[in-house]
């Protein structure tokens, strides 16, 4: 048995407890919903979701070199998303496992790509072109939802191109910064952000901006450049604030949502009430009455979690996100090349900033911007892009492990030789 | 479906179960992370050169720079191999270790580069002991033993592919011009002078056969390499990254040959003619 096989076996054994807990959480939650509603769909999900997640984790770990810890944490969040969405609307809950499957396929594709591709330049050029085209598409033929013209409809399926471009942006900027093509990377990122601003998709623009800023800091270590980027961002935000009334309205609602509690501040007020109602331990799954919050399935899903599962559980959910980020940072530190390091840190940064922006908006820490909560909110593109970002991190980890295993095998040969 | 009282009790009770499960996931993951970090530190302590395939030696300064599997080399701090030699550009070249072939190196843009005395414009494959000139600085590539790189002796005579992409020492010639290949116990002349410890067969990061290549399988090696071989605490041989020279001081691989105060590196030990009949590998295994 090789070192790799031995280690895989040990890791899988160690992961059993974690995966069992995640599966148990899904099973108990769906069973409770079944007992409450008597719908056979929840009974099917109670068995299918934990089983599929358990098998997916093992397959990803065994055949694709994925990090089982990351997979388990992501599975926990995905289970939570399916449960809450089923609670809000059973039709959404039934659709979410399909998105999970699509996301897993995307994750596998990203792992394989990062592990196998050695000649990135061709792909980078294609991705850069494609991302600009994708971001320009909604401006030409997009659908406007909630004030942002960020969706396009292809073959009856509506999707948000900025979610796909997230993955491309991390890949392209990581590659360019690792090759020290700073100007090119900044120009490319600025073009993406400008197109998003034109779509009025400020949430995505904010994500892109902060991710690129973090990557520039990680790549250059230059505080001057980072502060200059930050100053440019502040200037852009000020111009946006003075030019666009809807941004002023968002900020005003953040400062005092009660001034228009039945109008523009309704969503924030309802969210705050839901969270307070939940208390420390929550009202219990299925007992909450706050599912009528506007956009509860997307932006405000965290308020529903706090309402039904309680503040302690919500804090644990945030800890799970933090653990994902910490794991990603560990993987980035262990990477053997600059590009892979950038890739891992860029991916987790994107997820971390997205999580911070939406949870911070919901709990009224910062002005609310419309982004989804990764792995939990409803939406196929959001789920696929989040899973792809995790796939990039997994790919880097798989490469790190390949290299380390090779080193260990070489050392073993050495030690065997020294012993004899 | 069920009575309201029962459901309320069940739902209320399960709130704590959910918190417990989420807490278990968080705590278990945290412990896993901690354990994993500990294990990784342990591996790195055991394999300080993990992730590396060898090193680049600058003969003029005696300094070595670790070489990872892929990345870029140049003057910039963001490069994977940072070189401070004269004429080395910000990003001078990109490299990628190709298992079974060697280190593929490509100049960045129109950067100038020489490999084994020849000007290079496209990608070339470097073997163990290949000489690389970036700017005016000369570097020697040294692979760690056990690496899946070609053993030049097996490709005898060394054939240059028609596309001219591959360069290396010509068969029958000194693989490295000058004396440093001999000095460092590498670069093709190792084992010809068995009295020098650097000529001991390969440990990780050391030793070469006649063509600067470490034996692929250490099991083929004789049991005892003699007392003059320098070992680190894990039985690996020098030169070894763990035994790197003191920063700021010239690298003296065999201090016993250069007592303090002796001029270095001008003083060159006199080579002893090779005696092919002698047992260069030291005494046989007593067993």
XYZ file of C-alpha atoms in Angstrom:
707
model
C 0.000 0.000 0.000
C 1.495 3.344 -1.033
C 1.854 6.335 1.275
C -0.973 8.071 -0.574
C -3.337 5.132 -0.119
C -2.460 4.827 3.556
C -3.056 8.514 4.120
C -6.310 8.511 2.199
C -7.550 5.647 4.290
C -6.610 7.396 7.503
C -8.228 10.651 6.369
C -11.448 8.917 5.391
C -11.564 7.205 8.771
C -11.071 10.565 10.482
C -13.759 12.167 8.353
C -16.390 9.609 9.222
C -17.492 11.371 12.406
C -17.722 14.734 10.721
C -19.628 13.427 7.730
C -21.970 11.472 10.003
C -22.776 14.610 11.992
C -23.475 16.526 8.789
C -25.686 13.730 7.470
C -27.484 13.415 10.784
C -28.244 17.127 10.758
C -29.837 16.841 7.305
C -31.749 13.707 8.226
C -33.166 15.000 11.522
C -34.157 18.346 9.999
C -36.012 16.869 7.037
C -37.647 14.264 9.278
C -38.918 17.050 11.529
C -40.315 18.842 8.501
C -41.944 15.575 7.412
C -43.531 15.109 10.825
C -44.772 18.690 10.768
C -46.130 18.764 7.237
C -46.621 15.120 6.311
C -45.264 15.781 2.824
C -43.641 12.750 1.267
C -41.105 14.975 -0.514
C -39.453 15.867 2.775
C -39.251 12.171 3.654
C -37.464 11.499 0.366
C -35.080 14.372 1.004
C -34.467 13.161 4.571
C -32.878 10.015 3.165
C -31.581 11.218 -0.189
C -29.730 14.396 0.835
C -27.515 12.918 3.603
C -26.812 9.816 1.537
C -25.856 11.751 -1.592
C -23.677 14.155 0.392
C -21.941 11.304 2.202
C -21.234 9.471 -1.041
C -20.183 12.664 -2.834
C -17.684 13.461 -0.068
C -16.147 9.993 -0.313
C -15.980 10.047 -4.106
C -14.476 13.536 -4.146
C -11.904 12.572 -1.537
C -11.004 9.229 -3.002
C -10.933 9.882 -6.730
C -10.332 13.596 -7.074
C -8.007 14.301 -4.160
C -10.462 16.745 -2.563
C -9.971 17.840 1.019
C -12.679 16.037 2.985
C -12.761 18.689 5.687
C -13.687 21.367 3.165
C -16.216 19.076 1.509
C -17.820 18.292 4.884
C -18.113 21.947 5.841
C -19.562 22.843 2.446
C -21.988 19.918 2.722
C -23.144 21.185 6.107
C -23.910 24.617 4.671
C -25.605 23.123 1.605
C -27.796 20.909 3.833
C -28.748 23.936 5.879
C -29.624 25.816 2.700
C -31.816 22.982 1.425
C -33.618 22.695 4.770
C -34.318 26.405 5.124
C -35.355 26.765 1.495
C -37.673 23.770 1.820
C -39.109 25.406 4.900
C -39.696 28.684 2.998
C -41.045 27.024 -0.135
C -40.963 23.240 -0.756
C -40.555 23.809 -4.501
C -37.316 25.724 -3.846
C -36.152 23.010 -1.491
C -36.677 20.385 -4.171
C -34.726 22.422 -6.713
C -31.730 23.048 -4.480
C -30.368 19.443 -4.536
C -30.229 19.716 -8.337
C -28.134 22.862 -7.992
C -25.986 21.041 -5.451
C -25.351 18.280 -7.999
C -24.493 20.844 -10.684
C -22.209 22.623 -8.224
C -20.448 19.362 -7.371
C -19.867 18.742 -11.070
C -18.410 22.261 -11.332
C -16.219 21.570 -8.321
C -14.889 18.383 -9.908
C -14.173 20.263 -13.155
C -12.243 22.934 -11.239
C -10.240 20.359 -9.258
C -9.275 18.572 -12.470
C -8.428 21.856 -14.209
C -6.174 23.139 -11.417
C -4.533 19.755 -11.014
C -3.931 19.062 -14.679
C -3.532 22.307 -16.590
C 0.060 23.428 -16.948
C -0.287 25.872 -19.839
C -2.601 28.504 -18.472
C -2.022 31.446 -20.862
C -4.396 30.168 -23.560
C -7.173 29.538 -21.052
C -6.549 32.863 -19.345
C -6.960 34.794 -22.598
C -10.166 32.895 -23.389
C -11.536 33.449 -19.895
C -10.713 37.153 -19.954
C -12.540 37.630 -23.253
C -15.441 35.477 -22.150
C -15.853 37.267 -18.849
C -16.026 40.682 -20.496
C -18.560 39.389 -23.026
C -20.625 37.758 -20.282
C -20.667 40.942 -18.234
C -21.613 43.044 -21.267
C -24.475 40.703 -22.235
C -26.974 41.805 -19.557
C -26.441 45.423 -20.621
C -27.504 44.505 -24.147
C -30.181 41.910 -23.478
C -30.563 41.588 -19.748
C -33.512 41.340 -17.402
C -33.923 43.854 -14.643
C -34.676 42.383 -11.225
C -34.706 44.517 -8.068
C -33.167 47.459 -9.889
C -30.129 45.555 -11.216
C -29.912 44.545 -14.859
C -27.722 41.567 -14.075
C -29.682 38.578 -15.389
C -29.953 37.078 -18.822
C -32.415 34.545 -20.107
C -31.097 31.751 -22.310
C -33.402 28.930 -23.373
C -35.886 29.727 -20.641
C -33.183 29.581 -17.973
C -32.337 32.788 -16.177
C -28.827 33.197 -14.845
C -26.485 35.819 -13.516
C -23.285 36.060 -15.597
C -21.424 37.838 -12.785
C -21.533 34.610 -10.768
C -19.659 32.719 -13.491
C -17.262 35.620 -13.977
C -16.317 35.404 -10.286
C -14.451 32.170 -10.996
C -12.855 33.584 -14.149
C -11.788 36.733 -12.332
C -10.038 34.813 -9.564
C -8.252 32.615 -12.108
C -7.205 35.430 -14.439
C -6.103 37.893 -11.757
C -4.218 35.156 -9.874
C -2.392 34.160 -13.010
C -1.535 37.703 -14.019
C -0.383 38.751 -10.565
C 1.754 35.645 -10.229
C 3.389 36.696 -13.521
C 3.677 40.238 -12.164
C 1.390 41.639 -14.840
C -0.079 44.073 -12.365
C -1.251 46.757 -14.759
C -3.012 44.247 -16.967
C -4.711 42.602 -14.000
C -5.868 45.959 -12.612
C -7.177 47.069 -16.024
C -9.045 43.782 -16.466
C -10.541 43.926 -12.968
C -11.481 47.594 -13.427
C -13.287 46.763 -16.673
C -15.230 43.991 -14.947
C -16.166 46.277 -12.045
C -17.192 49.049 -14.429
C -19.482 46.684 -16.347
C -21.020 45.528 -13.058
C -21.541 49.139 -11.978
C -23.289 49.806 -15.287
C -25.569 46.849 -14.530
C -26.157 48.452 -11.109
C -25.033 45.197 -9.514
C -23.171 46.943 -6.712
C -22.935 43.839 -4.536
C -20.940 41.922 -7.143
C -18.859 45.019 -7.932
C -17.962 45.301 -4.251
C -16.947 41.633 -4.131
C -14.756 41.916 -7.206
C -13.138 45.073 -5.940
C -12.208 43.745 -2.514
C -11.044 40.390 -3.853
C -8.704 42.046 -6.343
C -7.474 44.410 -3.639
C -6.651 41.495 -1.339
C -4.928 39.648 -4.179
C -2.840 42.708 -5.025
C -1.808 43.025 -1.394
C -0.977 39.316 -1.156
C 0.956 39.419 -4.403
C 2.947 42.602 -3.895
C 2.996 43.032 -0.152
C 2.933 46.719 -0.957
C 0.928 48.754 1.501
C 1.249 51.842 -0.700
C -0.352 50.122 -3.686
C -3.083 48.643 -1.517
C -3.849 51.967 0.131
C -3.902 53.606 -3.299
C -6.411 50.971 -4.430
C -8.437 51.537 -1.300
C -8.414 55.298 -1.878
C -9.561 54.759 -5.467
C -12.384 52.563 -4.149
C -13.426 55.170 -1.594
C -13.417 57.842 -4.301
C -15.537 55.624 -6.587
C -17.927 54.881 -3.714
C -18.279 58.621 -2.993
C -18.979 59.388 -6.650
C -21.504 56.530 -6.735
C -23.141 57.804 -3.568
C -23.533 61.334 -4.893
C -24.650 60.268 -8.379
C -27.023 57.355 -7.730
C -30.104 57.990 -5.568
C -30.690 54.294 -4.873
C -27.300 54.061 -3.128
C -28.236 57.081 -0.989
C -31.502 55.391 -0.150
C -29.703 52.171 0.867
C -27.367 54.079 3.154
C -30.264 56.064 4.652
C -32.179 52.829 5.335
C -29.112 51.340 6.926
C -28.784 54.351 9.236
C -32.442 54.397 10.239
C -34.766 51.803 8.713
C -37.618 52.887 10.983
C -38.019 56.195 9.143
C -39.798 54.258 6.368
C -40.642 50.982 8.063
C -43.446 50.029 5.673
C -41.612 51.220 2.567
C -37.951 51.042 1.776
C -36.984 49.996 5.274
C -39.517 47.154 5.427
C -37.076 44.388 4.577
C -34.481 45.514 7.124
C -37.080 46.023 9.834
C -38.642 42.615 9.243
C -35.227 41.027 9.266
C -34.351 42.624 12.589
C -37.672 41.539 14.089
C -37.114 37.989 12.849
C -33.674 37.808 14.394
C -34.830 39.221 17.714
C -37.797 36.857 17.779
C -35.487 33.902 17.341
C -33.551 34.680 20.487
C -30.635 32.535 21.581
C -32.051 29.137 20.672
C -34.556 30.007 17.935
C -38.244 29.370 17.584
C -37.634 25.864 16.256
C -37.544 24.557 12.707
C -40.928 25.121 11.090
C -42.233 27.236 13.969
C -41.024 30.598 12.742
C -43.438 33.004 11.141
C -41.030 35.257 9.332
C -40.816 33.541 5.983
C -42.681 36.491 4.473
C -39.616 38.744 4.683
C -38.927 40.123 1.188
C -36.174 38.130 -0.531
C -36.087 35.659 2.342
C -34.791 32.947 0.034
C -31.846 35.028 -1.181
C -30.489 37.987 0.725
C -32.385 37.462 3.960
C -31.985 33.749 4.425
C -29.655 34.383 7.343
C -32.464 36.181 9.171
C -34.632 33.086 8.763
C -31.816 30.907 10.117
C -31.484 33.172 13.141
C -35.229 33.149 13.603
C -35.759 29.403 13.518
C -32.392 28.035 14.665
C -31.379 30.822 17.011
C -28.406 33.057 17.552
C -26.119 30.339 18.911
C -26.652 28.215 15.825
C -26.169 31.252 13.566
C -22.885 31.998 15.315
C -21.823 28.398 14.655
C -22.725 28.850 10.982
C -20.452 31.905 10.860
C -17.728 29.824 12.539
C -18.133 27.216 9.786
C -17.556 29.944 7.176
C -14.521 31.131 9.115
C -13.178 27.566 9.195
C -13.573 27.323 5.413
C -11.598 30.541 5.011
C -8.910 29.420 7.453
C -8.581 26.109 5.647
C -8.282 27.924 2.323
C -5.583 30.193 3.739
C -3.695 27.149 5.043
C -3.881 25.562 1.613
C -2.687 28.781 0.009
C 0.309 28.920 2.340
C 1.274 25.372 1.459
C 1.034 25.874 -2.280
C 4.189 25.308 -4.260
C 3.721 28.043 -6.828
C 2.681 31.662 -6.691
C -0.263 31.176 -9.000
C -1.790 28.418 -6.915
C -1.278 30.406 -3.752
C -3.081 33.358 -5.284
C -5.795 31.070 -6.566
C -6.552 29.569 -3.167
C -6.457 32.855 -1.287
C -8.477 34.647 -3.994
C -11.189 31.991 -3.961
C -11.659 31.949 -0.206
C -11.447 35.733 -0.083
C -14.257 35.991 -2.597
C -16.396 33.679 -0.459
C -15.410 35.396 2.788
C -16.174 38.882 1.488
C -19.481 37.700 0.032
C -20.446 36.150 3.362
C -19.392 39.232 5.295
C -21.228 41.607 2.965
C -24.541 39.766 3.182
C -24.467 38.784 6.857
C -23.189 42.264 7.753
C -26.050 43.747 5.712
C -28.666 41.532 7.345
C -27.542 42.268 10.901
C -27.286 45.976 9.994
C -23.541 46.189 10.441
C -23.042 47.647 6.959
C -25.461 48.911 4.286
C -27.267 46.042 2.609
C -26.162 45.022 -0.861
C -27.819 42.294 -2.840
C -25.560 39.262 -2.836
C -26.364 35.690 -1.968
C -25.173 33.788 1.083
C -22.742 31.211 -0.369
C -23.993 27.582 -0.395
C -27.220 28.492 1.439
C -29.192 31.006 -0.621
C -31.422 29.897 -3.433
C -30.048 30.135 -6.953
C -28.311 27.774 -9.309
C -25.574 30.082 -10.592
C -24.719 31.215 -7.111
C -24.386 27.630 -5.900
C -22.333 26.549 -8.922
C -19.959 29.515 -8.663
C -19.447 29.042 -4.912
C -18.765 25.335 -5.442
C -16.379 26.146 -8.295
C -14.462 28.535 -6.054
C -14.152 25.776 -3.474
C -13.143 23.476 -6.347
C -10.230 25.798 -7.159
C -9.071 25.613 -3.550
C -9.495 21.835 -3.603
C -7.448 21.640 -6.790
C -4.608 23.558 -5.153
C -4.807 21.253 -2.131
C -4.752 18.190 -4.383
C -1.620 19.520 -6.082
C 0.015 20.307 -2.741
C -0.691 16.785 -1.603
C 0.640 15.249 -4.816
C 3.895 17.129 -4.352
C 4.140 16.297 -0.663
C 3.478 12.621 -1.299
C 6.201 12.562 -3.897
C 8.574 14.200 -1.436
C 7.659 11.733 1.250
C 8.215 8.827 -1.077
C 11.622 10.217 -1.991
C 12.471 10.639 1.676
C 11.330 7.106 2.397
C 13.667 5.790 -0.281
C 16.409 7.884 1.314
C 15.779 6.601 4.793
C 15.577 3.025 3.603
C 18.914 3.499 1.915
C 20.429 5.068 5.016
C 19.161 2.245 7.231
C 20.664 -0.433 5.061
C -50.105 15.418 11.063
C -49.260 15.209 14.760
C -50.859 16.915 17.713
C -49.712 20.466 18.254
C -48.413 19.833 21.798
C -46.205 16.956 20.728
C -44.866 18.939 17.773
C -44.027 21.921 19.943
C -42.119 19.771 22.410
C -40.314 17.942 19.597
C -39.417 21.158 17.762
C -38.238 22.842 20.940
C -36.138 19.852 21.914
C -34.580 19.516 18.490
C -33.367 23.134 18.582
C -30.717 22.026 21.054
C -29.909 18.962 18.977
C -29.252 21.179 15.950
C -27.012 23.434 18.006
C -25.180 20.382 19.334
C -24.679 18.976 15.840
C -23.487 22.303 14.459
C -21.211 22.696 17.480
C -19.860 19.198 16.927
C -19.139 20.014 13.262
C -17.393 23.263 14.205
C -15.345 21.789 17.069
C -14.418 18.662 15.151
C -13.365 20.724 12.142
C -11.323 23.025 14.334
C -9.563 20.072 15.943
C -8.971 18.586 12.508
C -7.433 21.841 11.324
C -5.184 21.982 14.352
C -4.133 18.378 13.977
C -3.528 18.838 10.290
C -1.393 21.927 10.888
C 0.594 19.992 13.500
C 1.106 17.071 11.142
C 2.149 19.402 8.360
C 4.683 21.110 10.615
C 6.002 17.676 11.519
C 6.341 16.722 7.865
C 8.070 19.997 7.083
C 10.483 19.446 9.960
C 11.226 16.011 8.544
C 11.290 17.265 4.969
C 12.464 20.847 5.080
C 12.803 20.755 1.337
C 9.224 19.617 0.712
C 7.850 21.050 -2.482
C 11.313 21.638 -3.842
C 13.075 19.721 -6.559
C 16.577 20.995 -6.017
C 18.549 24.151 -5.815
C 20.430 26.662 -7.891
C 23.978 27.284 -6.899
C 25.699 30.550 -7.682
C 29.403 29.597 -7.823
C 30.636 33.175 -7.538
C 28.953 33.723 -4.171
C 28.542 30.136 -3.052
C 24.917 30.801 -2.259
C 22.140 28.392 -3.085
C 18.524 29.166 -3.835
C 15.858 26.476 -3.440
C 13.954 25.614 -6.618
C 10.293 24.601 -6.422
C 8.525 22.557 -9.050
C 7.262 25.476 -11.032
C 7.224 29.215 -11.032
C 9.271 32.142 -12.139
C 12.828 33.241 -11.458
C 14.172 36.743 -11.347
C 14.996 39.696 -9.171
C 11.472 40.520 -7.991
C 10.425 39.440 -4.543
C 7.296 37.871 -6.035
C 9.386 35.374 -8.010
C 9.487 31.789 -6.805
C 13.262 31.760 -7.258
C 14.688 35.107 -6.235
C 18.076 35.817 -7.798
C 20.109 38.891 -7.047
C 22.878 38.390 -9.597
C 24.113 41.095 -11.934
C 21.967 41.526 -14.988
C 19.162 39.329 -13.685
C 15.891 40.979 -14.671
C 12.716 41.387 -12.604
C 11.201 38.285 -14.117
C 13.848 36.540 -16.119
C 12.387 33.129 -16.856
C 9.593 30.740 -16.062
C 10.212 27.130 -15.210
C 8.304 23.928 -14.773
C 9.577 20.558 -13.658
C 8.475 17.923 -16.166
C 8.651 14.468 -14.576
C 10.838 12.168 -16.572
C 12.397 15.008 -18.543
C 13.869 17.678 -16.312
C 13.387 21.348 -15.583
C 11.813 23.112 -18.502
C 12.834 26.744 -18.547
C 11.463 29.496 -20.762
C 12.826 33.045 -20.917
C 10.296 35.730 -20.009
C 9.616 37.757 -23.147
C 12.886 38.604 -24.851
C 15.121 38.016 -21.838
C 18.613 36.728 -22.569
C 19.681 33.407 -21.191
C 22.454 30.894 -21.769
C 22.252 27.215 -21.050
C 25.459 25.215 -20.986
C 27.232 27.899 -22.941
C 24.617 28.364 -25.628
C 22.234 31.206 -26.158
C 18.652 30.143 -25.711
C 15.528 31.791 -27.021
C 12.759 29.220 -26.569
C 12.065 26.599 -23.935
C 14.870 24.265 -22.953
C 15.121 21.335 -20.615
C 17.746 21.464 -17.911
C 19.190 18.393 -16.281
C 21.074 17.977 -13.074
C 24.304 19.940 -13.275
C 23.209 22.117 -16.167
C 24.687 25.548 -16.206
C 22.446 28.551 -16.570
C 23.620 32.088 -17.197
C 21.152 34.872 -16.461
C 22.557 38.326 -17.113
C 26.184 37.943 -16.196
C 25.607 35.555 -13.347
C 26.188 31.849 -13.637
C 24.074 29.277 -11.826
C 24.221 25.512 -11.540
C 21.047 23.457 -11.321
C 21.202 20.629 -8.815
C 18.307 18.208 -8.471
C 17.575 16.245 -5.373
C 18.200 12.555 -5.583
C 15.253 10.300 -6.225
C 13.595 12.841 -8.478
C 11.968 11.481 -11.583
C 14.450 13.161 -13.885
C 16.337 11.450 -16.701
C 19.647 9.868 -15.940
C 21.818 11.309 -18.549
C 23.948 8.173 -18.701
C 20.973 6.254 -19.973
C 20.529 8.617 -22.868
C 24.087 8.046 -24.021
C 25.088 9.429 -26.379
C 23.262 12.541 -25.520
C 21.177 13.355 -28.518
C 19.931 16.779 -29.189
C 16.421 16.665 -30.570
C 15.924 17.980 -34.049
C 13.892 20.894 -32.859
C 16.904 22.014 -30.862
C 14.880 22.357 -27.707
C 17.110 20.356 -25.464
C 20.583 21.166 -24.322
C 22.832 19.438 -21.908
C 26.399 18.418 -21.437
C 27.812 16.612 -24.413
C 28.647 13.011 -23.806
C 32.277 12.549 -23.002
C 32.830 16.170 -22.125
C 33.098 17.766 -18.768
C 29.503 18.554 -17.937
C 30.398 21.777 -16.235
C 33.119 24.080 -17.389
C 35.487 25.097 -14.635
C 36.247 23.515 -11.357
C 33.129 24.072 -9.343
C 31.376 20.963 -10.491
C 34.215 19.053 -8.996
C 34.346 21.280 -5.979
C 30.787 20.680 -4.966
C 30.839 16.995 -5.552
C 28.326 17.366 -8.302
C 27.954 18.071 -11.899
C 29.311 14.957 -13.426
C 32.673 14.487 -11.796
C 31.412 13.052 -8.584
C 32.675 9.611 -7.725
C 35.874 10.112 -9.644
C 37.621 11.295 -6.531
C 36.444 8.949 -3.860
C 38.509 10.488 -1.127
C 36.269 13.531 -1.071
C 33.146 13.133 0.979
C 31.086 15.025 -1.515
C 31.524 12.153 -3.888
C 29.475 9.839 -1.782
C 26.508 8.428 -3.612
C 23.274 10.212 -3.491
C 21.322 11.101 -0.495
C 18.497 13.460 -1.058
C 20.038 16.612 -2.287
C 23.457 15.223 -2.768
C 25.644 12.919 -4.719
C 25.584 12.068 -8.344
C 26.827 9.489 -10.689
C 29.287 10.374 -13.386
C 26.738 12.465 -15.147
C 25.520 14.354 -12.220
C 22.486 12.152 -11.785
C 21.494 10.538 -8.559
C 20.658 6.863 -8.673
C 16.920 6.391 -8.955
C 16.742 3.569 -6.485
C 18.828 3.758 -3.413
C 18.426 0.050 -2.812
C 20.970 -0.489 -5.543
C 23.586 1.329 -3.539
C 26.299 -0.300 -1.497
C 25.498 -0.683 2.152
C 28.233 1.486 3.535
C 29.543 4.612 1.975
C 32.492 5.035 4.237
C 33.115 7.133 7.253
C 34.030 10.230 5.389
C 30.520 10.777 4.236
C 28.856 13.630 6.027
C 25.419 12.824 7.328
C 22.720 14.860 8.800
C 20.639 13.470 11.627
C 18.367 11.599 9.268
C 21.112 9.868 7.428
C 20.998 12.136 4.464
C 24.142 13.290 2.860
C 25.615 16.719 2.348
C 25.334 19.017 0.578
C 21.835 19.305 1.783
C 19.555 22.224 2.143
C 19.225 21.636 5.851
C 22.985 22.103 6.045
C 22.910 25.291 4.053
C 25.863 27.614 4.359
C 25.857 30.350 6.952
C 24.150 33.386 5.434
C 26.658 35.938 4.285
C 29.550 33.515 4.260
C 30.810 31.661 1.224
C 29.620 28.116 0.983
C 32.392 25.753 1.979
C 31.073 22.285 1.328
C 34.030 20.419 2.816
C 35.405 22.562 5.616
C 38.091 20.025 6.450
C 39.745 20.870 3.172
C 39.601 24.567 3.866
C 40.757 25.376 7.375
C 39.875 28.811 8.678
C 42.082 31.456 7.155
C 42.872 29.449 4.061
C 42.066 31.305 0.863
C 38.817 30.188 -0.588
C 37.757 29.455 -3.248
C 41.021 30.171 -5.025
C 42.638 27.221 -3.351
C 41.692 24.270 -5.427
C 42.360 20.757 -4.250
C 44.443 18.708 -6.599
C 42.384 15.998 -8.226
C 43.511 12.466 -7.787
C 43.438 10.459 -10.994
C 40.578 8.088 -11.136
C 41.335 4.486 -10.463
C 38.592 2.495 -12.031
C 39.765 -0.701 -10.414
C 39.394 0.689 -6.916
C 36.262 0.269 -4.917
C 35.072 3.810 -4.887
C 32.117 3.123 -2.716
C 33.945 2.351 0.496
C 34.134 -0.926 2.363
C 31.594 -3.612 1.681
C 28.762 -4.307 3.967
C 30.193 -6.419 6.807
C 27.062 -8.506 6.748
